[in-house]
Coordinates of C-alpha atoms and ligand atoms in Angstrom, one line a residue:
M9 CA -0.1 0.0 0.0
E10 CA 1.0 3.5 -0.6
L11 CA 2.2 5.5 2.2
N12 CA -0.1 8.2 1.8
A13 CA -2.8 5.7 2.5
L14 CA -1.8 4.3 5.7
T15 CA -2.5 6.0 9.1
A16 CA -0.5 8.3 11.7
H17 CA 0.7 4.8 14.2
E18 CA 1.0 2.9 11.3
L19 CA 3.9 5.8 9.8
I20 CA 5.1 6.1 13.5
D21 CA 5.9 2.6 13.2
L22 CA 7.6 2.5 9.8
L23 CA 9.7 5.4 10.8
S24 CA 11.0 4.2 14.2
K25 CA 12.0 1.0 12.3
K26 CA 13.8 3.5 10.1
D27 CA 12.3 1.6 7.0
I28 CA 11.0 4.9 5.8
S29 CA 11.9 8.4 5.8
P30 CA 9.5 11.7 6.6
I31 CA 10.4 12.7 2.9
D32 CA 9.0 9.4 1.5
I33 CA 6.0 10.1 3.3
C34 CA 5.7 13.5 2.1
N35 CA 5.9 12.4 -1.7
S36 CA 3.7 9.9 -1.3
I37 CA 1.0 12.3 -0.5
I38 CA 2.3 15.0 -3.1
S39 CA 2.0 12.4 -5.6
K40 CA -1.7 11.8 -4.6
I41 CA -2.3 15.2 -4.6
E42 CA -0.8 15.8 -8.1
K43 CA -3.2 12.9 -9.6
Q44 CA -6.7 13.8 -7.7
E45 CA -6.5 17.5 -6.3
K46 CA -8.1 18.9 -9.3
S47 CA -11.2 16.8 -9.0
L48 CA -11.6 17.1 -5.4
N49 CA -10.8 20.8 -4.4
A50 CA -10.0 19.8 -0.4
L51 CA -7.0 22.3 -0.1
A52 CA -7.2 26.0 0.0
H53 CA -3.5 26.6 0.1
F54 CA -0.8 24.0 -0.9
D55 CA 2.8 24.6 -1.8
K56 CA 4.6 21.3 -2.3
E57 CA 8.3 22.9 -2.2
K58 CA 7.5 24.0 1.1
A59 CA 6.3 21.1 2.5
L60 CA 8.8 19.6 1.4
E61 CA 11.5 21.9 3.0
R62 CA 9.6 21.7 6.4
C63 CA 10.0 17.9 6.0
K64 CA 13.8 18.6 5.3
N65 CA 14.3 20.6 8.0
L66 CA 12.8 18.6 10.6
K67 CA 15.7 18.6 13.5
E68 CA 16.4 14.9 14.1
S69 CA 16.4 15.8 18.1
V70 CA 12.9 15.9 18.1
N71 CA 11.5 13.9 20.6
K72 CA 10.7 11.0 18.1
G73 CA 8.2 9.3 20.3
G74 CA 5.7 12.1 19.1
L75 CA 4.3 12.6 15.6
W76 CA 7.9 13.5 14.1
G77 CA 7.9 13.2 10.6
I78 CA 4.0 12.8 10.4
P79 CA 2.4 15.2 7.8
I80 CA -0.6 17.3 8.6
F81 CA -3.2 19.5 6.9
I82 CA -4.8 22.2 8.7
K83 CA -8.4 23.8 8.6
D84 CA -8.0 27.3 6.9
N85 CA -9.2 29.1 9.8
I86 CA -6.4 28.0 12.2
S87 CA -3.4 30.2 12.2
V88 CA -0.4 29.1 11.1
K89 CA 2.4 31.9 11.3
D90 CA 3.7 33.6 8.1
E91 CA 1.2 30.9 6.2
L92 CA -2.1 32.2 4.6
T93 CA -4.9 31.5 6.8
T94 CA -8.0 33.3 4.9
C95 CA -11.1 31.1 6.5
S96 CA -11.7 30.4 2.7
S97 CA -13.1 34.2 2.5
K98 CA -12.5 36.7 0.4
I99 CA -12.4 39.1 3.1
L100 CA -8.8 37.7 4.6
K101 CA -7.3 37.2 1.1
G102 CA -3.7 37.3 1.4
F103 CA -3.7 37.4 5.4
K104 CA -0.8 35.8 7.2
P105 CA -1.1 35.8 10.8
P106 CA 2.1 36.8 12.8
Y107 CA 1.8 34.1 15.3
N108 CA 0.9 30.2 15.5
A109 CA -2.5 29.0 17.1
T110 CA -1.6 26.8 19.9
V111 CA -2.5 23.7 18.6
I112 CA 0.3 24.4 15.9
E113 CA 2.9 25.0 18.3
K114 CA 2.4 22.0 20.1
L115 CA 2.2 19.6 17.1
I116 CA 5.5 21.3 15.7
D117 CA 6.9 20.6 19.2
I118 CA 6.7 16.9 18.6
G119 CA 7.7 17.2 15.1
A120 CA 4.4 16.9 12.8
V121 CA 5.2 18.4 9.4
L122 CA 2.7 20.9 8.6
M123 CA 1.5 20.5 4.8
G124 CA -1.3 23.2 4.0
K125 CA -4.8 24.0 4.3
T126 CA -7.7 22.8 3.8
N127 CA -10.7 24.1 2.2
M128 CA -14.0 24.8 4.4
D129 CA -17.1 26.6 4.2
E130 CA -16.3 30.6 4.6
F131 CA -15.7 31.5 8.3
A132 CA -17.1 27.8 8.9
F133 CA -20.8 28.8 8.1
G134 CA -22.2 25.9 6.4
S135 CA -22.7 22.1 6.6
S136 CA -21.6 21.4 2.8
T137 CA -17.9 23.2 2.1
E138 CA -19.9 25.1 -0.6
T139 CA -19.6 28.4 0.4
S140 CA -15.8 28.8 0.3
C141 CA -14.6 31.7 -1.9
Y142 CA -12.4 28.9 -3.2
G143 CA -15.4 26.6 -5.1
P144 CA -16.8 23.5 -3.3
T145 CA -15.3 20.5 -2.2
R146 CA -16.4 17.5 -3.8
N147 CA -17.0 13.8 -1.8
P148 CA -14.3 11.2 -3.1
W149 CA -17.3 8.9 -2.6
D150 CA -19.0 10.4 -5.4
L151 CA -18.0 13.5 -6.9
E152 CA -21.5 15.2 -7.6
R153 CA -21.6 15.1 -3.8
I154 CA -20.9 17.4 -1.2
P155 CA -18.0 16.0 1.6
G156 CA -20.1 17.5 4.4
G157 CA -18.9 20.8 6.4
S158 CA -17.5 23.0 7.5
S159 CA -14.3 21.2 7.7
G160 CA -15.3 19.1 4.1
G161 CA -11.5 20.0 3.3
S162 CA -10.2 18.1 6.0
A163 CA -12.6 15.2 6.0
A164 CA -12.1 14.8 2.0
A165 CA -8.5 15.1 2.0
V166 CA -8.6 12.6 4.6
S167 CA -10.4 10.1 3.1
A168 CA -9.0 10.4 -0.3
D169 CA -5.6 9.8 1.1
E170 CA -4.1 13.4 0.3
A171 CA -3.8 13.7 4.1
I172 CA -2.7 11.3 6.7
F173 CA -4.6 13.1 9.2
A174 CA -5.8 16.8 9.6
L175 CA -7.2 19.5 12.2
G176 CA -10.6 20.3 12.2
S177 CA -13.0 22.8 13.6
D178 CA -16.8 22.2 15.2
T179 CA -19.0 24.7 16.2
G180 CA -22.3 23.0 15.4
G181 CA -21.0 19.3 14.1
S182 CA -18.3 20.7 11.3
I183 CA -15.9 18.0 12.7
R184 CA -18.6 15.2 13.0
Q185 CA -20.7 15.8 10.3
P186 CA -17.8 16.0 7.5
A187 CA -16.5 12.9 9.1
S188 CA -19.7 11.1 8.8
L189 CA -20.7 12.1 5.7
S190 CA -17.2 11.5 4.0
G191 CA -16.1 8.0 5.8
V192 CA -13.7 8.9 8.3
V193 CA -13.7 9.5 12.2
G194 CA -13.9 13.0 14.0
L195 CA -13.7 14.3 17.2
K196 CA -15.1 17.4 18.6
P197 CA -13.3 17.5 22.6
T198 CA -15.1 18.9 25.3
Y199 CA -15.4 22.5 25.4
G200 CA -12.0 23.9 26.9
R201 CA -10.0 20.7 26.3
V202 CA -8.2 22.4 23.3
S203 CA -6.8 25.7 23.4
R204 CA -8.9 28.1 20.7
Y205 CA -6.1 30.6 20.5
G206 CA -4.8 31.3 17.0
L207 CA -8.5 29.6 15.9
I208 CA -10.5 32.3 14.1
A209 CA -13.4 32.6 16.1
F210 CA -17.1 31.8 14.7
A211 CA -18.9 31.7 18.0
S212 CA -16.8 31.5 20.9
S213 CA -18.9 29.9 23.1
L214 CA -19.3 26.9 21.3
D215 CA -15.7 26.5 18.9
Q216 CA -13.5 23.7 19.4
I217 CA -10.8 23.0 17.6
G218 CA -10.3 18.6 16.9
P219 CA -8.9 15.7 14.9
I220 CA -10.2 13.8 11.6
T221 CA -8.5 11.1 11.0
K222 CA -8.6 7.4 9.4
D223 CA -9.0 5.3 12.4
V224 CA -10.0 5.8 15.9
E225 CA -6.3 5.2 17.4
D226 CA -5.3 8.3 15.3
A227 CA -7.8 10.2 16.7
A228 CA -6.6 9.3 20.2
I229 CA -3.2 10.4 19.3
L230 CA -4.1 13.6 17.8
L231 CA -6.2 14.7 20.8
K232 CA -3.7 14.0 23.2
A233 CA -1.1 15.8 20.8
I234 CA -3.3 19.0 20.9
S235 CA -4.8 19.1 24.2
G236 CA -4.0 20.9 27.6
H237 CA -4.4 24.1 29.9
D238 CA -3.3 27.0 27.6
E239 CA -2.7 30.6 29.4
M240 CA -3.2 32.1 26.2
D241 CA -7.1 31.1 26.2
S242 CA -8.8 31.8 29.4
T243 CA -11.3 29.3 28.4
S244 CA -9.0 26.3 28.2
A245 CA -9.4 24.0 31.0
D246 CA -6.9 23.0 33.5
M247 CA -8.0 19.5 33.5
P248 CA -5.7 16.1 33.3
V249 CA -4.8 14.9 29.6
S250 CA -4.9 11.2 29.9
D251 CA -3.2 8.7 27.8
Y252 CA -5.9 8.3 25.4
V253 CA -4.1 5.6 23.0
S254 CA -3.3 3.2 25.6
N255 CA -6.6 3.8 27.7
V256 CA -8.8 3.5 24.7
K257 CA -7.8 -0.4 24.1
K258 CA -9.5 -1.2 27.2
G259 CA -13.0 -3.5 26.9
I260 CA -16.2 -2.0 27.1
K261 CA -17.9 -4.6 29.4
G262 CA -20.8 -3.2 31.5
L263 CA -20.9 0.3 30.2
K264 CA -24.3 1.8 30.0
I265 CA -25.1 3.6 26.6
G266 CA -28.1 5.6 26.3
I267 CA -30.2 5.8 23.0
P268 CA -32.1 8.7 22.7
K269 CA -35.6 8.3 21.5
E270 CA -35.3 12.0 19.7
Y271 CA -32.7 11.4 17.3
F272 CA -34.8 8.5 15.7
I273 CA -37.7 10.8 14.0
E274 CA -39.0 11.1 11.0
G275 CA -36.8 13.0 8.3
V276 CA -33.8 10.3 9.4
D277 CA -33.1 7.9 6.2
K278 CA -34.0 4.5 6.8
E279 CA -30.5 3.5 5.7
V280 CA -29.2 5.5 8.3
K281 CA -31.3 4.2 11.3
D282 CA -31.0 0.4 10.0
S283 CA -27.2 1.1 10.3
I284 CA -27.3 2.8 13.4
K285 CA -29.5 -0.4 14.8
L286 CA -27.2 -2.5 13.9
A287 CA -24.2 -0.7 15.7
I288 CA -26.0 -0.8 18.6
E289 CA -26.3 -4.3 18.2
E290 CA -22.8 -4.8 17.9
L291 CA -22.2 -2.8 21.0
E292 CA -24.0 -5.0 23.1
K293 CA -22.6 -8.3 21.4
L294 CA -19.3 -6.2 22.9
G295 CA -20.7 -6.4 26.3
A296 CA -22.0 -2.8 26.7
V297 CA -25.5 -2.3 28.2
C298 CA -28.0 -0.2 25.7
E299 CA -31.1 1.2 26.6
D300 CA -33.8 4.1 25.3
T301 CA -33.8 7.3 27.2
S302 CA -34.9 10.9 26.1
L303 CA -33.1 14.2 25.6
P304 CA -36.4 16.2 25.8
H305 CA -35.3 19.3 24.9
T306 CA -33.4 18.5 21.3
E307 CA -36.1 19.5 19.2
Y308 CA -35.1 23.3 20.4
A309 CA -31.6 22.6 19.4
V310 CA -31.6 24.0 16.1
S311 CA -33.4 27.3 16.7
V312 CA -31.1 28.0 19.8
Y313 CA -28.1 27.4 17.8
Y314 CA -29.0 29.4 15.2
L315 CA -29.6 32.3 17.4
V316 CA -26.2 31.7 19.9
A317 CA -24.2 31.2 17.1
T318 CA -25.2 34.1 14.8
A319 CA -25.0 36.6 17.6
E320 CA -21.9 35.6 18.4
A321 CA -20.7 35.5 14.9
S322 CA -22.1 39.0 14.1
S323 CA -19.8 40.4 16.9
N324 CA -16.7 38.5 16.1
L325 CA -16.8 39.5 12.4
A326 CA -17.2 43.1 13.5
R327 CA -13.3 43.1 13.4
F328 CA -12.9 42.5 9.4
D329 CA -13.3 46.0 8.5
G330 CA -10.6 46.7 5.8
V331 CA -7.9 48.3 8.3
Q332 CA -6.3 45.3 10.5
Y333 CA -6.8 42.2 8.4
G334 CA -6.8 41.0 4.4
L335 CA -9.1 43.1 1.9
R336 CA -9.4 46.4 1.8
A337 CA -11.6 47.9 -0.9
E338 CA -10.4 50.0 -3.8
N339 CA -11.9 53.8 -4.5
I340 CA -13.0 54.6 -1.2
T341 CA -14.3 58.2 -0.4
S342 CA -14.4 57.8 3.7
I343 CA -13.7 55.5 6.7
I344 CA -17.3 54.5 6.8
D345 CA -17.4 54.0 3.0
M346 CA -14.4 51.5 3.0
Y347 CA -15.8 49.5 5.9
K348 CA -19.3 49.1 4.1
K349 CA -17.3 48.4 0.7
T350 CA -14.9 46.2 2.4
R351 CA -17.4 44.0 4.1
K352 CA -19.9 44.1 1.0
E353 CA -17.3 42.7 -1.6
G354 CA -15.3 40.8 1.1
F355 CA -18.4 38.5 2.7
G356 CA -20.2 35.8 0.8
D357 CA -24.3 35.7 1.0
E358 CA -23.9 33.0 4.3
A359 CA -21.6 35.6 6.3
K360 CA -23.8 38.4 5.6
R361 CA -26.9 36.3 6.6
R362 CA -25.2 35.1 9.7
I363 CA -24.4 39.2 10.5
I364 CA -28.0 40.1 9.9
L365 CA -29.8 37.6 12.1
G366 CA -26.8 37.8 14.7
T367 CA -27.5 41.6 14.9
F368 CA -30.9 41.5 14.7
A369 CA -31.0 38.7 17.6
L370 CA -28.4 41.2 19.6
S371 CA -30.3 44.2 19.1
S372 CA -32.3 46.0 21.9
G373 CA -35.9 45.3 21.9
Y374 CA -35.3 41.7 20.3
Y375 CA -32.3 40.4 22.7
D376 CA -34.8 39.5 25.5
A377 CA -37.1 38.2 22.6
Y378 CA -34.6 36.0 21.2
Y379 CA -31.2 36.1 22.3
S380 CA -31.7 35.6 26.5
K381 CA -34.4 33.3 25.5
A382 CA -32.2 31.0 23.5
L383 CA -29.3 30.9 26.2
K384 CA -32.1 30.0 29.0
V385 CA -33.2 27.1 26.9
R386 CA -29.2 26.1 26.1
T387 CA -29.2 25.6 29.8
L388 CA -32.2 23.3 29.6
I389 CA -30.2 21.0 27.0
K390 CA -26.9 20.9 29.0
M391 CA -29.2 19.6 32.0
D392 CA -31.0 17.0 29.7
F393 CA -27.5 15.5 29.1
D394 CA -26.5 15.8 32.8
S395 CA -29.5 13.8 33.9
A396 CA -29.0 11.2 31.3
F397 CA -25.3 11.2 32.3
E398 CA -26.5 10.2 35.8
K399 CA -27.1 7.4 34.1
F400 CA -25.2 6.6 31.0
D401 CA -21.3 6.4 30.3
A402 CA -22.1 7.7 26.8
I403 CA -25.0 8.1 24.3
V404 CA -25.3 6.8 20.7
T405 CA -26.9 8.4 18.0
P406 CA -26.7 8.9 14.1
T407 CA -24.4 11.4 13.2
S408 CA -26.4 12.9 10.3
P409 CA -30.0 12.2 9.6
T410 CA -28.9 11.4 5.8
A411 CA -25.6 10.5 3.9
A412 CA -24.1 12.9 1.9
F413 CA -26.2 15.1 -0.6
K414 CA -25.7 16.7 -3.9
I415 CA -23.8 19.7 -4.6
G416 CA -26.3 22.7 -5.0
E417 CA -29.3 20.7 -3.6
K418 CA -29.6 22.6 -0.2
I419 CA -27.8 25.6 -0.8
S420 CA -30.3 28.1 -2.1
D421 CA -32.5 27.1 1.2
P422 CA -30.7 27.8 4.4
L423 CA -33.3 26.5 6.2
T424 CA -33.5 23.0 4.9
M425 CA -29.4 22.9 4.9
Y426 CA -29.3 24.1 8.8
L427 CA -31.3 20.9 9.5
S428 CA -28.4 18.8 8.6
D429 CA -26.7 19.6 11.9
I430 CA -29.9 18.8 14.2
F431 CA -27.8 15.7 15.6
T432 CA -24.7 17.1 16.1
I433 CA -25.5 21.0 17.5
S434 CA -26.6 19.8 20.8
A435 CA -23.1 18.7 21.8
N436 CA -21.8 22.3 21.5
L437 CA -24.6 23.8 23.2
A438 CA -23.8 21.4 25.9
G439 CA -20.2 21.6 25.8
I440 CA -19.5 17.9 25.7
P441 CA -17.4 15.9 23.7
G442 CA -18.4 13.5 20.7
I443 CA -17.2 11.4 17.9
S444 CA -18.2 10.1 14.8
I445 CA -17.1 6.8 13.3
P446 CA -17.9 5.0 10.3
C447 CA -20.8 2.5 10.8
G448 CA -22.1 1.4 7.3
F449 CA -23.1 2.7 3.7
T450 CA -26.2 3.5 1.9
K451 CA -26.7 1.1 -1.3
N452 CA -25.3 3.9 -3.3
N453 CA -21.9 3.2 -1.3
L454 CA -21.8 6.4 0.3
P455 CA -20.6 6.5 4.2
I456 CA -23.1 6.7 7.5
G457 CA -21.7 7.6 10.6
L458 CA -22.2 6.7 14.3
Q459 CA -22.0 9.5 16.8
I460 CA -21.0 9.1 20.3
L461 CA -21.4 11.6 22.9
G462 CA -19.9 11.7 26.5
K463 CA -19.8 13.4 29.6
P464 CA -17.5 16.6 29.9
F465 CA -14.0 15.9 29.9
D466 CA -14.8 12.1 29.2
E467 CA -13.3 11.5 25.8
E468 CA -11.4 8.3 26.8
T469 CA -14.7 6.6 27.2
I470 CA -16.2 7.6 24.0
L471 CA -12.8 6.9 22.0
K472 CA -12.8 3.4 23.9
I473 CA -16.3 2.4 22.8
A474 CA -15.4 3.7 19.4
W475 CA -12.2 2.1 19.1
N476 CA -13.7 -1.3 20.3
Y477 CA -16.7 -1.1 17.7
E478 CA -13.6 -0.3 15.0
Q479 CA -12.2 -3.2 15.8
N480 CA -14.9 -5.4 15.0
T481 CA -16.1 -3.8 12.0
E482 CA -14.7 -3.0 8.6
W483 CA -16.3 0.0 7.6
H484 CA -13.7 2.0 8.3
K485 CA -11.2 0.0 5.8
R486 CA -13.2 0.7 2.9
K487 CA -11.7 3.3 0.6
P488 CA -13.4 5.8 -2.0
M489 CA -13.0 4.4 -5.5
N490 CA -9.8 5.6 -7.5
S491 CA -11.9 5.7 -10.6
H492 CA -14.3 8.0 -9.2
I493 CA -11.6 10.3 -8.8
I494 CA -9.2 10.4 -11.5
Ligands
LIG24 N1 -23.3 23.7 9.9 C1 -23.1 24.7 11.3 C2 -23.1 26.0 10.7 O1 -23.7 26.3 9.4 C3 -22.2 24.5 12.1 C4 -20.7 24.9 11.4 C5 -19.4 24.4 12.6 O2 -19.7 23.7 13.3 N2 -18.6 25.2 12.1 O3 -22.9 26.8 11.5

C-alpha cells in the first residue's frame, strides 16, 4: 500500500524502524495530490516545495516518540505563522497571521510536518463546504456530492488519502458531520479541552478544534497532542489529559449506553436508522448495555443554536473591516465607505446572512425575546445531558440524518441546510465531547456515521467505545474508488 494511505500510527511504526523517511511520506502525499486534487478541491493552500522543505528541515533532535515526520493538514481557520490563513473567505485574502495557534505550536514541538491548509465553508458557516471562496470541495465517494462541512476539505483530504490526518473545527458539527459524510473519524473535544488561541472565532462559546483521522487510534493520538490548558485561552480548562492511546484499548463490558428517542425521528433516512441499529447490536455484543432514553429539549437545539451562533458570529466578524486584516476595498471616499465596501465585497452571502441574523437577535428590543431566551433553553439542553449522564456512560445516535447530498441541492435553502446539523448541534450547546465513526454504507456506497457523545472531559470513554466497535467491524477499511476520482 502507498504510504499516503496509511494511518499515523502505522507510519510512526515504520519511521521508528527506519524503514521509511519523512520525505518518503511527504512525496507519496504530493503525488496523490497531484493526481486527484483538481477533481476534489479539498485544499485551500498547498505549496509542495514548502512542504518538502519543512520535511527536510525536521530536526533529528525532536522527540521521536511524538509525531516526528508525520504530515498534517490544517483547516484554513487555524492560524499558522506567515502562512495564508483565510477562513476560505475573500475578506481575508492574502492574510498571514503573525503567530501560530497553540495547537500548531504543540504539533511543531513534537515534530509534525505542516503540509498546508484545507478548504472550508466561509468562516465555518455551513454543512457542505459549498460557501468557500475557493469553490466547493467534492466528496471522494461521489464527486457529484458534498463532503459535509464546514471542515469538508479536511474530511475529504483524509478520506481520499491526500492527508494522513487533519485538524478541523466544530461549532455545531463541523468535524463530526463531514467525517460522517466522508467515511472517516471526527472528534469534537469537550469545550475547553483544546486551546482556541489562534482559531479564528466563529462562535466563541461553541468552537472547538479537533482531529479528523482514518481510525480511532489516530484520533486518540492527535487529541492527546493538541489537548491541555493554555494560558493564552482563558476558556481552556486545567484538567488532566490522560493517555488516550493506551486507555482506549480496554474493553467496554458493562458500560451503559443511552439511545435517545429524539434522534430516531421522521426525516432520518431508513438506511441511516438501519445502520445505527446494527451498530447498537454490535456494541451490545461487545458487552455494553444499551437502553432507550430521552433528551426532551432536543427539538429546540437548531433554533437555539442559530440564535446563539449567529449572535456571536456577528460580533466576532465585526473586526473584518478593511483596517487590520486582508482585503481593503478600492476607490473609497471615507472610512465608513471603506468599511461598507470592504464588507460588501469581502463577505459571501451566508456570512452576510449570519451577520444580519445575529445583529437582529442582539438588538435592543429583540435581545430578551430571542437571544436571552435562547441562552435559557441552552441551559435546559445541557441539563438534559447532565441527567442522562447520571445513568449512562455515553449516548449513541446517528451523526447525520442522511448520507451526503448533491452539490447545489440545499445551498439555496438555508433552513434545510441548517437541519443537516440537527444531531450534532446539541453537543456544542452543552459543551460535551462527541465522536463520529464509520458504521455502514448506503446502497449507493455513501458512508454513514455513528455518533458517540460523552460526559464533559471524558473523551476516554467515547474513544474506547469507538475503538472497540472499530476493531470488530470493517467499515473504516473501505476506501473511495480511485476510478471515481481520476
Ligand atoms: N453547520 C453548522 C453551521 O453552519 C455548524 C458549523 C460549524 O460547526 N462550524 O453553523
